[in-house]
PDB file of C-alpha atoms in Angstrom:
ATOM      1  CA  ASP A   1      -0.085   0.024   0.003  1.00 96.00           C
ATOM      2  CA  ILE A   2       1.287   3.521  -0.804  1.00 98.00           C
ATOM      3  CA  GLN A   3       1.668   5.190   2.722  1.00 98.00           C
ATOM      4  CA  MET A   4       0.945   9.276   2.492  1.00 98.00           C
ATOM      5  CA  THR A   5       2.198  11.239   5.393  1.00 98.00           C
ATOM      6  CA  GLN A   6       0.962  14.840   5.792  1.00 98.00           C
ATOM      7  CA  SER A   7       3.380  17.758   8.088  1.00 98.00           C
ATOM      8  CA  PRO A   8       2.388  19.593   9.979  1.00 97.00           C
ATOM      9  CA  SER A   9      -0.185  17.893  11.937  1.00 98.00           C
ATOM     10  CA  SER A  10      -1.490  20.579  13.660  1.00 97.00           C
ATOM     11  CA  LEU A  11      -1.006  24.196  12.206  1.00 96.00           C
ATOM     12  CA  SER A  12      -2.115  27.352  14.152  1.00 97.00           C
ATOM     13  CA  ALA A  13      -2.554  30.590  11.964  1.00 97.00           C
ATOM     14  CA  SER A  14      -4.562  33.937  11.862  1.00 96.00           C
ATOM     15  CA  VAL A  15      -7.215  35.161   9.597  1.00 96.00           C
ATOM     16  CA  GLY A  16      -5.505  36.350   6.634  1.00 97.00           C
ATOM     17  CA  ASP A  17      -2.659  34.610   6.988  1.00 97.00           C
ATOM     18  CA  ARG A  18      -1.407  32.003   4.143  1.00 98.00           C
ATOM     19  CA  VAL A  19      -0.626  28.665   5.206  1.00 98.00           C
ATOM     20  CA  THR A  20       0.966  25.828   3.348  1.00 98.00           C
ATOM     21  CA  ILE A  21       0.330  21.503   4.254  1.00 98.00           C
ATOM     22  CA  THR A  22       2.537  18.657   2.536  1.00 98.00           C
ATOM     23  CA  CYS A  23       1.735  15.687   1.654  1.00 98.00           C
ATOM     24  CA  ARG A  24       4.440  13.148   0.951  1.00 98.00           C
ATOM     25  CA  ALA A  25       3.722   9.639  -0.873  1.00 98.00           C
ATOM     26  CA  SER A  26       5.849   6.531  -0.058  1.00 98.00           C
ATOM     27  CA  GLN A  27       6.408   5.826  -3.574  1.00 98.00           C
ATOM     28  CA  SER A  28       5.719   8.158  -6.782  1.00 98.00           C
ATOM     29  CA  ILE A  29       2.023   8.356  -7.866  1.00 98.00           C
ATOM     30  CA  ARG A  30       2.531  11.033 -10.546  1.00 97.00           C
ATOM     31  CA  ASN A  31      -0.395  14.078 -10.080  1.00 96.00           C
ATOM     32  CA  TYR A  32      -2.624  11.286  -8.823  1.00 97.00           C
ATOM     33  CA  LEU A  33      -3.394  13.771  -5.735  1.00 98.00           C
ATOM     34  CA  ASN A  34      -6.500  14.943  -4.185  1.00 98.00           C
ATOM     35  CA  TRP A  35      -6.985  17.873  -1.366  1.00 98.00           C
ATOM     36  CA  TYR A  36     -10.209  17.519   0.692  1.00 98.00           C
ATOM     37  CA  ARG A  37     -11.349  19.928   3.743  1.00 98.00           C
ATOM     38  CA  GLN A  38     -13.394  18.460   6.525  1.00 98.00           C
ATOM     39  CA  GLU A  39     -15.324  20.616   9.394  1.00 97.00           C
ATOM     40  CA  PRO A  40     -16.080  18.855  12.543  1.00 95.00           C
ATOM     41  CA  GLY A  41     -19.035  16.726  12.217  1.00 95.00           C
ATOM     42  CA  LYS A  42     -19.214  17.321   8.346  1.00 97.00           C
ATOM     43  CA  ALA A  43     -18.216  15.522   5.403  1.00 98.00           C
ATOM     44  CA  PRO A  44     -15.465  16.042   3.616  1.00 98.00           C
ATOM     45  CA  ASP A  45     -15.384  18.376   0.706  1.00 97.00           C
ATOM     46  CA  LEU A  46     -13.079  18.016  -2.548  1.00 98.00           C
ATOM     47  CA  LEU A  47     -10.829  20.874  -3.023  1.00 98.00           C
ATOM     48  CA  ILE A  48      -8.402  19.922  -5.550  1.00 98.00           C
ATOM     49  CA  TYR A  49      -7.665  16.951  -7.714  1.00 97.00           C
ATOM     50  CA  GLY A  50      -5.057  15.795 -10.035  1.00 97.00           C
ATOM     51  CA  ALA A  51      -2.630  17.273  -7.377  1.00 98.00           C
ATOM     52  CA  SER A  52      -3.302  21.043  -8.804  1.00 98.00           C
ATOM     53  CA  SER A  53      -6.570  21.300 -10.387  1.00 97.00           C
ATOM     54  CA  LEU A  54      -9.429  23.417  -8.473  1.00 97.00           C
ATOM     55  CA  GLN A  55     -12.381  21.650  -7.632  1.00 97.00           C
ATOM     56  CA  THR A  56     -15.698  23.370  -9.443  1.00 95.00           C
ATOM     57  CA  GLY A  57     -17.160  26.148  -7.338  1.00 96.00           C
ATOM     58  CA  VAL A  58     -13.809  26.092  -4.962  1.00 97.00           C
ATOM     59  CA  PRO A  59     -12.205  29.380  -4.487  1.00 97.00           C
ATOM     60  CA  SER A  60      -8.749  30.170  -6.119  1.00 97.00           C
ATOM     61  CA  LYS A  61      -7.417  31.256  -2.823  1.00 97.00           C
ATOM     62  CA  PHE A  62      -6.792  27.247  -2.438  1.00 98.00           C
ATOM     63  CA  SER A  63      -4.047  26.087  -4.730  1.00 98.00           C
ATOM     64  CA  GLY A  64      -2.215  22.482  -5.382  1.00 98.00           C
ATOM     65  CA  SER A  65       1.226  21.875  -6.431  1.00 98.00           C
ATOM     66  CA  GLY A  66       3.397  18.846  -6.702  1.00 98.00           C
ATOM     67  CA  PHE A  67       4.187  15.335  -8.626  1.00 98.00           C
ATOM     68  CA  GLY A  68       5.833  12.443  -8.003  1.00 98.00           C
ATOM     69  CA  THR A  69       5.813  12.223  -3.905  1.00 98.00           C
ATOM     70  CA  ASP A  70       5.892  15.985  -3.134  1.00 98.00           C
ATOM     71  CA  PHE A  71       2.638  17.921  -2.898  1.00 98.00           C
ATOM     72  CA  THR A  72       1.451  21.055  -1.302  1.00 98.00           C
ATOM     73  CA  LEU A  73      -1.733  22.823  -0.690  1.00 98.00           C
ATOM     74  CA  THR A  74      -1.398  26.279  -0.102  1.00 98.00           C
ATOM     75  CA  ILE A  75      -4.559  28.415   0.839  1.00 98.00           C
ATOM     76  CA  SER A  76      -3.924  32.419   1.343  1.00 97.00           C
ATOM     77  CA  GLY A  77      -6.295  34.599   2.568  1.00 97.00           C
ATOM     78  CA  LEU A  78      -7.756  32.754   5.877  1.00 97.00           C
ATOM     79  CA  GLN A  79     -11.206  32.985   6.479  1.00 95.00           C
ATOM     80  CA  PRO A  80     -12.663  31.216   9.589  1.00 93.00           C
ATOM     81  CA  GLY A  81     -14.426  28.841   7.970  1.00 92.00           C
ATOM     82  CA  ASP A  82     -10.786  27.765   6.458  1.00 95.00           C
ATOM     83  CA  PHE A  83     -10.030  26.424   9.898  1.00 94.00           C
ATOM     84  CA  ALA A  84     -10.437  22.683   9.721  1.00 97.00           C
ATOM     85  CA  THR A  85      -9.207  19.339   8.968  1.00 98.00           C
ATOM     86  CA  TYR A  86      -7.194  18.888   5.614  1.00 98.00           C
ATOM     87  CA  PHE A  87      -6.687  15.918   4.052  1.00 98.00           C
ATOM     88  CA  CYS A  88      -4.414  14.482   1.064  1.00 98.00           C
ATOM     89  CA  GLN A  89      -5.352  11.227  -0.421  1.00 98.00           C
ATOM     90  CA  GLN A  90      -3.568   9.351  -3.389  1.00 98.00           C
ATOM     91  CA  SER A  91      -5.543   8.321  -6.716  1.00 97.00           C
ATOM     92  CA  TYR A  92      -3.095   6.461  -8.058  1.00 97.00           C
ATOM     93  CA  SER A  93      -3.933   2.956  -6.926  1.00 96.00           C
ATOM     94  CA  ALA A  94      -5.902   0.742  -4.848  1.00 95.00           C
ATOM     95  CA  PRO A  95      -6.507   0.928  -1.695  1.00 97.00           C
ATOM     96  CA  TYR A  96      -6.895   4.940  -2.196  1.00 97.00           C
ATOM     97  CA  THR A  97      -4.980   6.099   1.359  1.00 98.00           C
ATOM     98  CA  PHE A  98      -5.328   9.074   2.640  1.00 98.00           C
ATOM     99  CA  GLY A  99      -2.971  11.134   5.019  1.00 98.00           C
ATOM    100  CA  GLN A 100      -3.519  11.284   8.310  1.00 98.00           C
ATOM    101  CA  GLY A 101      -4.832  14.730   8.076  1.00 98.00           C
ATOM    102  CA  THR A 102      -3.711  18.602   9.225  1.00 98.00           C
ATOM    103  CA  LYS A 103      -5.756  20.422  11.705  1.00 98.00           C
ATOM    104  CA  LEU A 104      -5.594  24.249  10.932  1.00 98.00           C
ATOM    105  CA  GLU A 105      -6.691  26.145  14.038  1.00 97.00           C
ATOM    106  CA  ILE A 106      -7.418  29.873  15.002  1.00 93.00           C
ATOM    107  CA  LYS A 107      -4.412  31.455  16.885  1.00 90.00           C
TER     108      LYS A 107
ATOM    109  CA  GLN B   1     -28.908  18.402  -7.413  1.00 96.00           C
ATOM    110  CA  VAL B   2     -26.882  15.423  -6.609  1.00 97.00           C
ATOM    111  CA  HIS B   3     -27.797  14.203  -3.126  1.00 98.00           C
ATOM    112  CA  LEU B   4     -26.250  11.131  -1.376  1.00 98.00           C
ATOM    113  CA  VAL B   5     -28.527  10.036   1.345  1.00 98.00           C
ATOM    114  CA  GLN B   6     -27.394   7.695   3.937  1.00 98.00           C
ATOM    115  CA  SER B   7     -29.269   4.954   6.454  1.00 98.00           C
ATOM    116  CA  GLY B   8     -29.355   5.957   9.994  1.00 98.00           C
ATOM    117  CA  ALA B   9     -27.247   5.469  12.991  1.00 98.00           C
ATOM    118  CA  GLU B  10     -26.526   1.793  14.002  1.00 98.00           C
ATOM    119  CA  VAL B  11     -25.838   0.381  17.585  1.00 98.00           C
ATOM    120  CA  LYS B  12     -24.364  -3.225  17.318  1.00 98.00           C
ATOM    121  CA  LYS B  13     -23.057  -5.995  19.735  1.00 98.00           C
ATOM    122  CA  PRO B  14     -19.833  -7.230  18.497  1.00 98.00           C
ATOM    123  CA  GLY B  15     -19.886 -10.095  16.406  1.00 98.00           C
ATOM    124  CA  ALA B  16     -23.300  -8.729  14.959  1.00 98.00           C
ATOM    125  CA  SER B  17     -23.483  -7.392  11.216  1.00 98.00           C
ATOM    126  CA  VAL B  18     -24.801  -3.788  10.098  1.00 98.00           C
ATOM    127  CA  LYS B  19     -26.048  -2.828   6.285  1.00 98.00           C
ATOM    128  CA  VAL B  20     -25.395   0.510   5.285  1.00 98.00           C
ATOM    129  CA  SER B  21     -27.259   2.251   2.379  1.00 98.00           C
ATOM    130  CA  CYS B  22     -26.520   5.135   0.224  1.00 98.00           C
ATOM    131  CA  ARG B  23     -29.553   6.656  -1.883  1.00 98.00           C
ATOM    132  CA  VAL B  24     -28.210   8.685  -4.879  1.00 98.00           C
ATOM    133  CA  SER B  25     -30.290  11.242  -6.398  1.00 98.00           C
ATOM    134  CA  GLY B  26     -30.186  14.246  -9.132  1.00 97.00           C
ATOM    135  CA  TYR B  27     -27.976  11.975 -11.537  1.00 97.00           C
ATOM    136  CA  SER B  28     -27.915   8.943 -13.634  1.00 97.00           C
ATOM    137  CA  PHE B  29     -27.542   6.075 -10.904  1.00 97.00           C
ATOM    138  CA  SER B  30     -25.032   4.137 -13.523  1.00 96.00           C
ATOM    139  CA  ASP B  31     -22.516   7.030 -14.430  1.00 95.00           C
ATOM    140  CA  TYR B  32     -20.454   6.824 -11.697  1.00 96.00           C
ATOM    141  CA  TYR B  33     -19.145   4.679  -9.250  1.00 97.00           C
ATOM    142  CA  ILE B  34     -19.666   4.808  -5.643  1.00 98.00           C
ATOM    143  CA  HIS B  35     -16.996   4.725  -2.899  1.00 98.00           C
ATOM    144  CA  TRP B  36     -17.107   3.801   0.405  1.00 98.00           C
ATOM    145  CA  VAL B  37     -15.036   5.818   3.618  1.00 98.00           C
ATOM    146  CA  ARG B  38     -15.093   5.310   7.156  1.00 98.00           C
ATOM    147  CA  GLN B  39     -13.592   7.584   9.961  1.00 98.00           C
ATOM    148  CA  ALA B  40     -13.179   6.120  13.921  1.00 98.00           C
ATOM    149  CA  PRO B  41     -13.993   9.053  16.240  1.00 97.00           C
ATOM    150  CA  GLY B  42     -11.337  11.291  16.121  1.00 95.00           C
ATOM    151  CA  GLN B  43      -9.273   9.437  13.411  1.00 96.00           C
ATOM    152  CA  GLY B  44      -8.351  10.278  10.041  1.00 97.00           C
ATOM    153  CA  LEU B  45     -10.292   8.746   6.739  1.00 98.00           C
ATOM    154  CA  GLU B  46      -9.717   4.811   5.485  1.00 98.00           C
ATOM    155  CA  TRP B  47     -10.829   4.050   2.148  1.00 98.00           C
ATOM    156  CA  MET B  48     -12.695   1.031   2.177  1.00 98.00           C
ATOM    157  CA  GLY B  49     -13.980   0.032  -1.383  1.00 97.00           C
ATOM    158  CA  TRP B  50     -15.709   1.053  -4.624  1.00 97.00           C
ATOM    159  CA  MET B  51     -18.692  -0.499  -6.679  1.00 97.00           C
ATOM    160  CA  ASN B  52     -19.623   0.205  -9.999  1.00 96.00           C
ATOM    161  CA  PRO B  53     -23.400   0.236  -9.990  1.00 96.00           C
ATOM    162  CA  LYS B  54     -23.897  -0.063 -13.869  1.00 96.00           C
ATOM    163  CA  THR B  55     -22.276  -3.456 -13.710  1.00 96.00           C
ATOM    164  CA  GLY B  56     -22.100  -4.484  -9.765  1.00 96.00           C
ATOM    165  CA  GLY B  57     -18.562  -5.231  -9.950  1.00 96.00           C
ATOM    166  CA  ARG B  58     -16.651  -4.338  -6.920  1.00 96.00           C
ATOM    167  CA  SER B  59     -13.468  -4.141  -4.955  1.00 94.00           C
ATOM    168  CA  ASP B  60     -12.710  -3.436  -1.380  1.00 92.00           C
ATOM    169  CA  SER B  61      -9.210  -2.956   0.152  1.00 91.00           C
ATOM    170  CA  GLY B  62      -8.499  -6.186   1.724  1.00 89.00           C
ATOM    171  CA  ASP B  63      -7.942  -4.938   4.891  1.00 91.00           C
ATOM    172  CA  PHE B  64     -11.387  -5.997   6.255  1.00 93.00           C
ATOM    173  CA  GLN B  65     -10.722 -10.212   5.963  1.00 92.00           C
ATOM    174  CA  GLY B  66     -13.909 -10.580   3.812  1.00 93.00           C
ATOM    175  CA  ARG B  67     -16.142  -8.892   6.100  1.00 96.00           C
ATOM    176  CA  VAL B  68     -17.109  -5.868   3.897  1.00 97.00           C
ATOM    177  CA  THR B  69     -19.936  -6.913   0.931  1.00 97.00           C
ATOM    178  CA  MET B  70     -21.236  -4.104  -1.505  1.00 97.00           C
ATOM    179  CA  THR B  71     -24.241  -4.009  -3.196  1.00 97.00           C
ATOM    180  CA  ARG B  72     -26.795  -2.373  -5.110  1.00 97.00           C
ATOM    181  CA  ASP B  73     -30.701  -1.872  -6.018  1.00 97.00           C
ATOM    182  CA  THR B  74     -30.577  -0.201  -9.553  1.00 96.00           C
ATOM    183  CA  SER B  75     -34.280   0.005  -9.500  1.00 96.00           C
ATOM    184  CA  ILE B  76     -33.954   2.526  -6.687  1.00 97.00           C
ATOM    185  CA  SER B  77     -30.811   4.000  -7.394  1.00 98.00           C
ATOM    186  CA  VAL B  78     -29.384   2.454  -3.662  1.00 98.00           C
ATOM    187  CA  VAL B  79     -26.007   1.016  -2.630  1.00 98.00           C
ATOM    188  CA  HIS B  80     -25.380  -0.820   0.203  1.00 98.00           C
ATOM    189  CA  LEU B  81     -22.248  -1.500   2.392  1.00 98.00           C
ATOM    190  CA  GLU B  82     -22.473  -4.692   4.733  1.00 98.00           C
ATOM    191  CA  MET B  83     -20.233  -5.696   7.216  1.00 98.00           C
ATOM    192  CA  SER B  84     -19.913  -8.985   9.413  1.00 98.00           C
ATOM    193  CA  SER B  85     -17.978 -10.113  12.391  1.00 98.00           C
ATOM    194  CA  LEU B  86     -17.931  -6.377  13.863  1.00 98.00           C
ATOM    195  CA  THR B  87     -15.952  -5.558  16.639  1.00 98.00           C
ATOM    196  CA  SER B  88     -15.141  -2.386  18.685  1.00 98.00           C
ATOM    197  CA  ASP B  89     -12.379  -0.861  16.666  1.00 97.00           C
ATOM    198  CA  ASP B  90     -15.182  -1.197  13.352  1.00 98.00           C
ATOM    199  CA  THR B  91     -17.146   1.939  15.519  1.00 98.00           C
ATOM    200  CA  ALA B  92     -16.875   4.805  13.073  1.00 98.00           C
ATOM    201  CA  VAL B  93     -18.556   7.127  10.545  1.00 98.00           C
ATOM    202  CA  TYR B  94     -19.166   5.295   7.719  1.00 98.00           C
ATOM    203  CA  TYR B  95     -19.671   7.482   4.391  1.00 98.00           C
ATOM    204  CA  CYS B  96     -20.464   7.350   0.650  1.00 98.00           C
ATOM    205  CA  ALA B  97     -19.078   9.161  -1.846  1.00 98.00           C
ATOM    206  CA  ARG B  98     -19.249   9.578  -5.478  1.00 97.00           C
ATOM    207  CA  GLY B  99     -16.620   8.975  -7.579  1.00 96.00           C
ATOM    208  CA  GLY B 100     -16.207  12.086  -9.504  1.00 84.00           C
ATOM    209  CA  GLY B 101     -15.482  12.599 -13.346  1.00 79.00           C
ATOM    210  CA  ALA B 102     -13.582  15.459 -13.261  1.00 86.00           C
ATOM    211  CA  CYS B 103     -10.521  13.690 -12.093  1.00 88.00           C
ATOM    212  CA  THR B 104      -8.783  11.187 -14.843  1.00 83.00           C
ATOM    213  CA  ASN B 105      -9.379   7.868 -13.182  1.00 88.00           C
ATOM    214  CA  GLY B 106     -12.640   8.714 -11.106  1.00 87.00           C
ATOM    215  CA  VAL B 107     -10.812   8.430  -7.980  1.00 95.00           C
ATOM    216  CA  CYS B 108     -11.649  11.823  -6.179  1.00 96.00           C
ATOM    217  CA  TYR B 109     -14.956  12.205  -4.626  1.00 97.00           C
ATOM    218  CA  ASP B 110     -17.314  15.194  -5.163  1.00 96.00           C
ATOM    219  CA  TYR B 111     -20.057  14.784  -4.080  1.00 97.00           C
ATOM    220  CA  TRP B 112     -20.713  12.877   0.022  1.00 98.00           C
ATOM    221  CA  GLY B 113     -23.322  11.110   2.076  1.00 98.00           C
ATOM    222  CA  GLN B 114     -23.906  13.135   5.306  1.00 98.00           C
ATOM    223  CA  GLY B 115     -22.188   9.879   6.973  1.00 98.00           C
ATOM    224  CA  THR B 116     -23.737   6.907   8.952  1.00 98.00           C
ATOM    225  CA  LEU B 117     -22.455   6.267  12.556  1.00 98.00           C
ATOM    226  CA  VAL B 118     -21.711   2.716  13.507  1.00 98.00           C
ATOM    227  CA  ILE B 119     -21.262   1.861  17.251  1.00 98.00           C
ATOM    228  CA  VAL B 120     -20.181  -1.454  18.154  1.00 98.00           C
ATOM    229  CA  SER B 121     -20.833  -2.294  21.725  1.00 98.00           C
ATOM    230  CA  SER B 122     -21.527  -5.113  23.925  1.00 96.00           C
TER     231      SER B 122
END
């Protein structure tokens, strides 16, 4: 199975800040990488697919990059609704494993 | 509008089975795979498997020792996930999710069910 490792596990930031979350795969997954945001008690929402493609309806403050084993999610202009947990997922080969999550908290 | 609506919470005893349903609407049932993902309390997301509603083809992660069965009823646009021989480790919220068309291989989840809490306790 492909292991996905996110860093950091938690992150404190202020409204208006720009943050970056990293996801590393245990082997190359080309650009088969998705990012989701999950608010407490809710299902995840798809933000980015194919490492850098913005899901329809997702604001351009979210951006993704990377190829192979190293990927990043950048969120600019943090708003209160952005303080949630973020997960990466590899869609290269089954089982389609997720990272352990990064909890973004208000400083 | 696309909706995935799941069945309600369940409380089961160890060793029992549970069946979770996911009813889809707002699109053609046969056009998109349904995947299952679970989340234990306070934990991350665990991919469980997928079902092709058109053919009935399915595959699970292999981590469930044959305890997972996925079926569908095309007449009412419902996909089921059944898990047997439950233990306390199976206590989790179970989500169905639609494999989206935007991503190359359909493995990105653009719509999710609301989740079904399954509690396994004696």
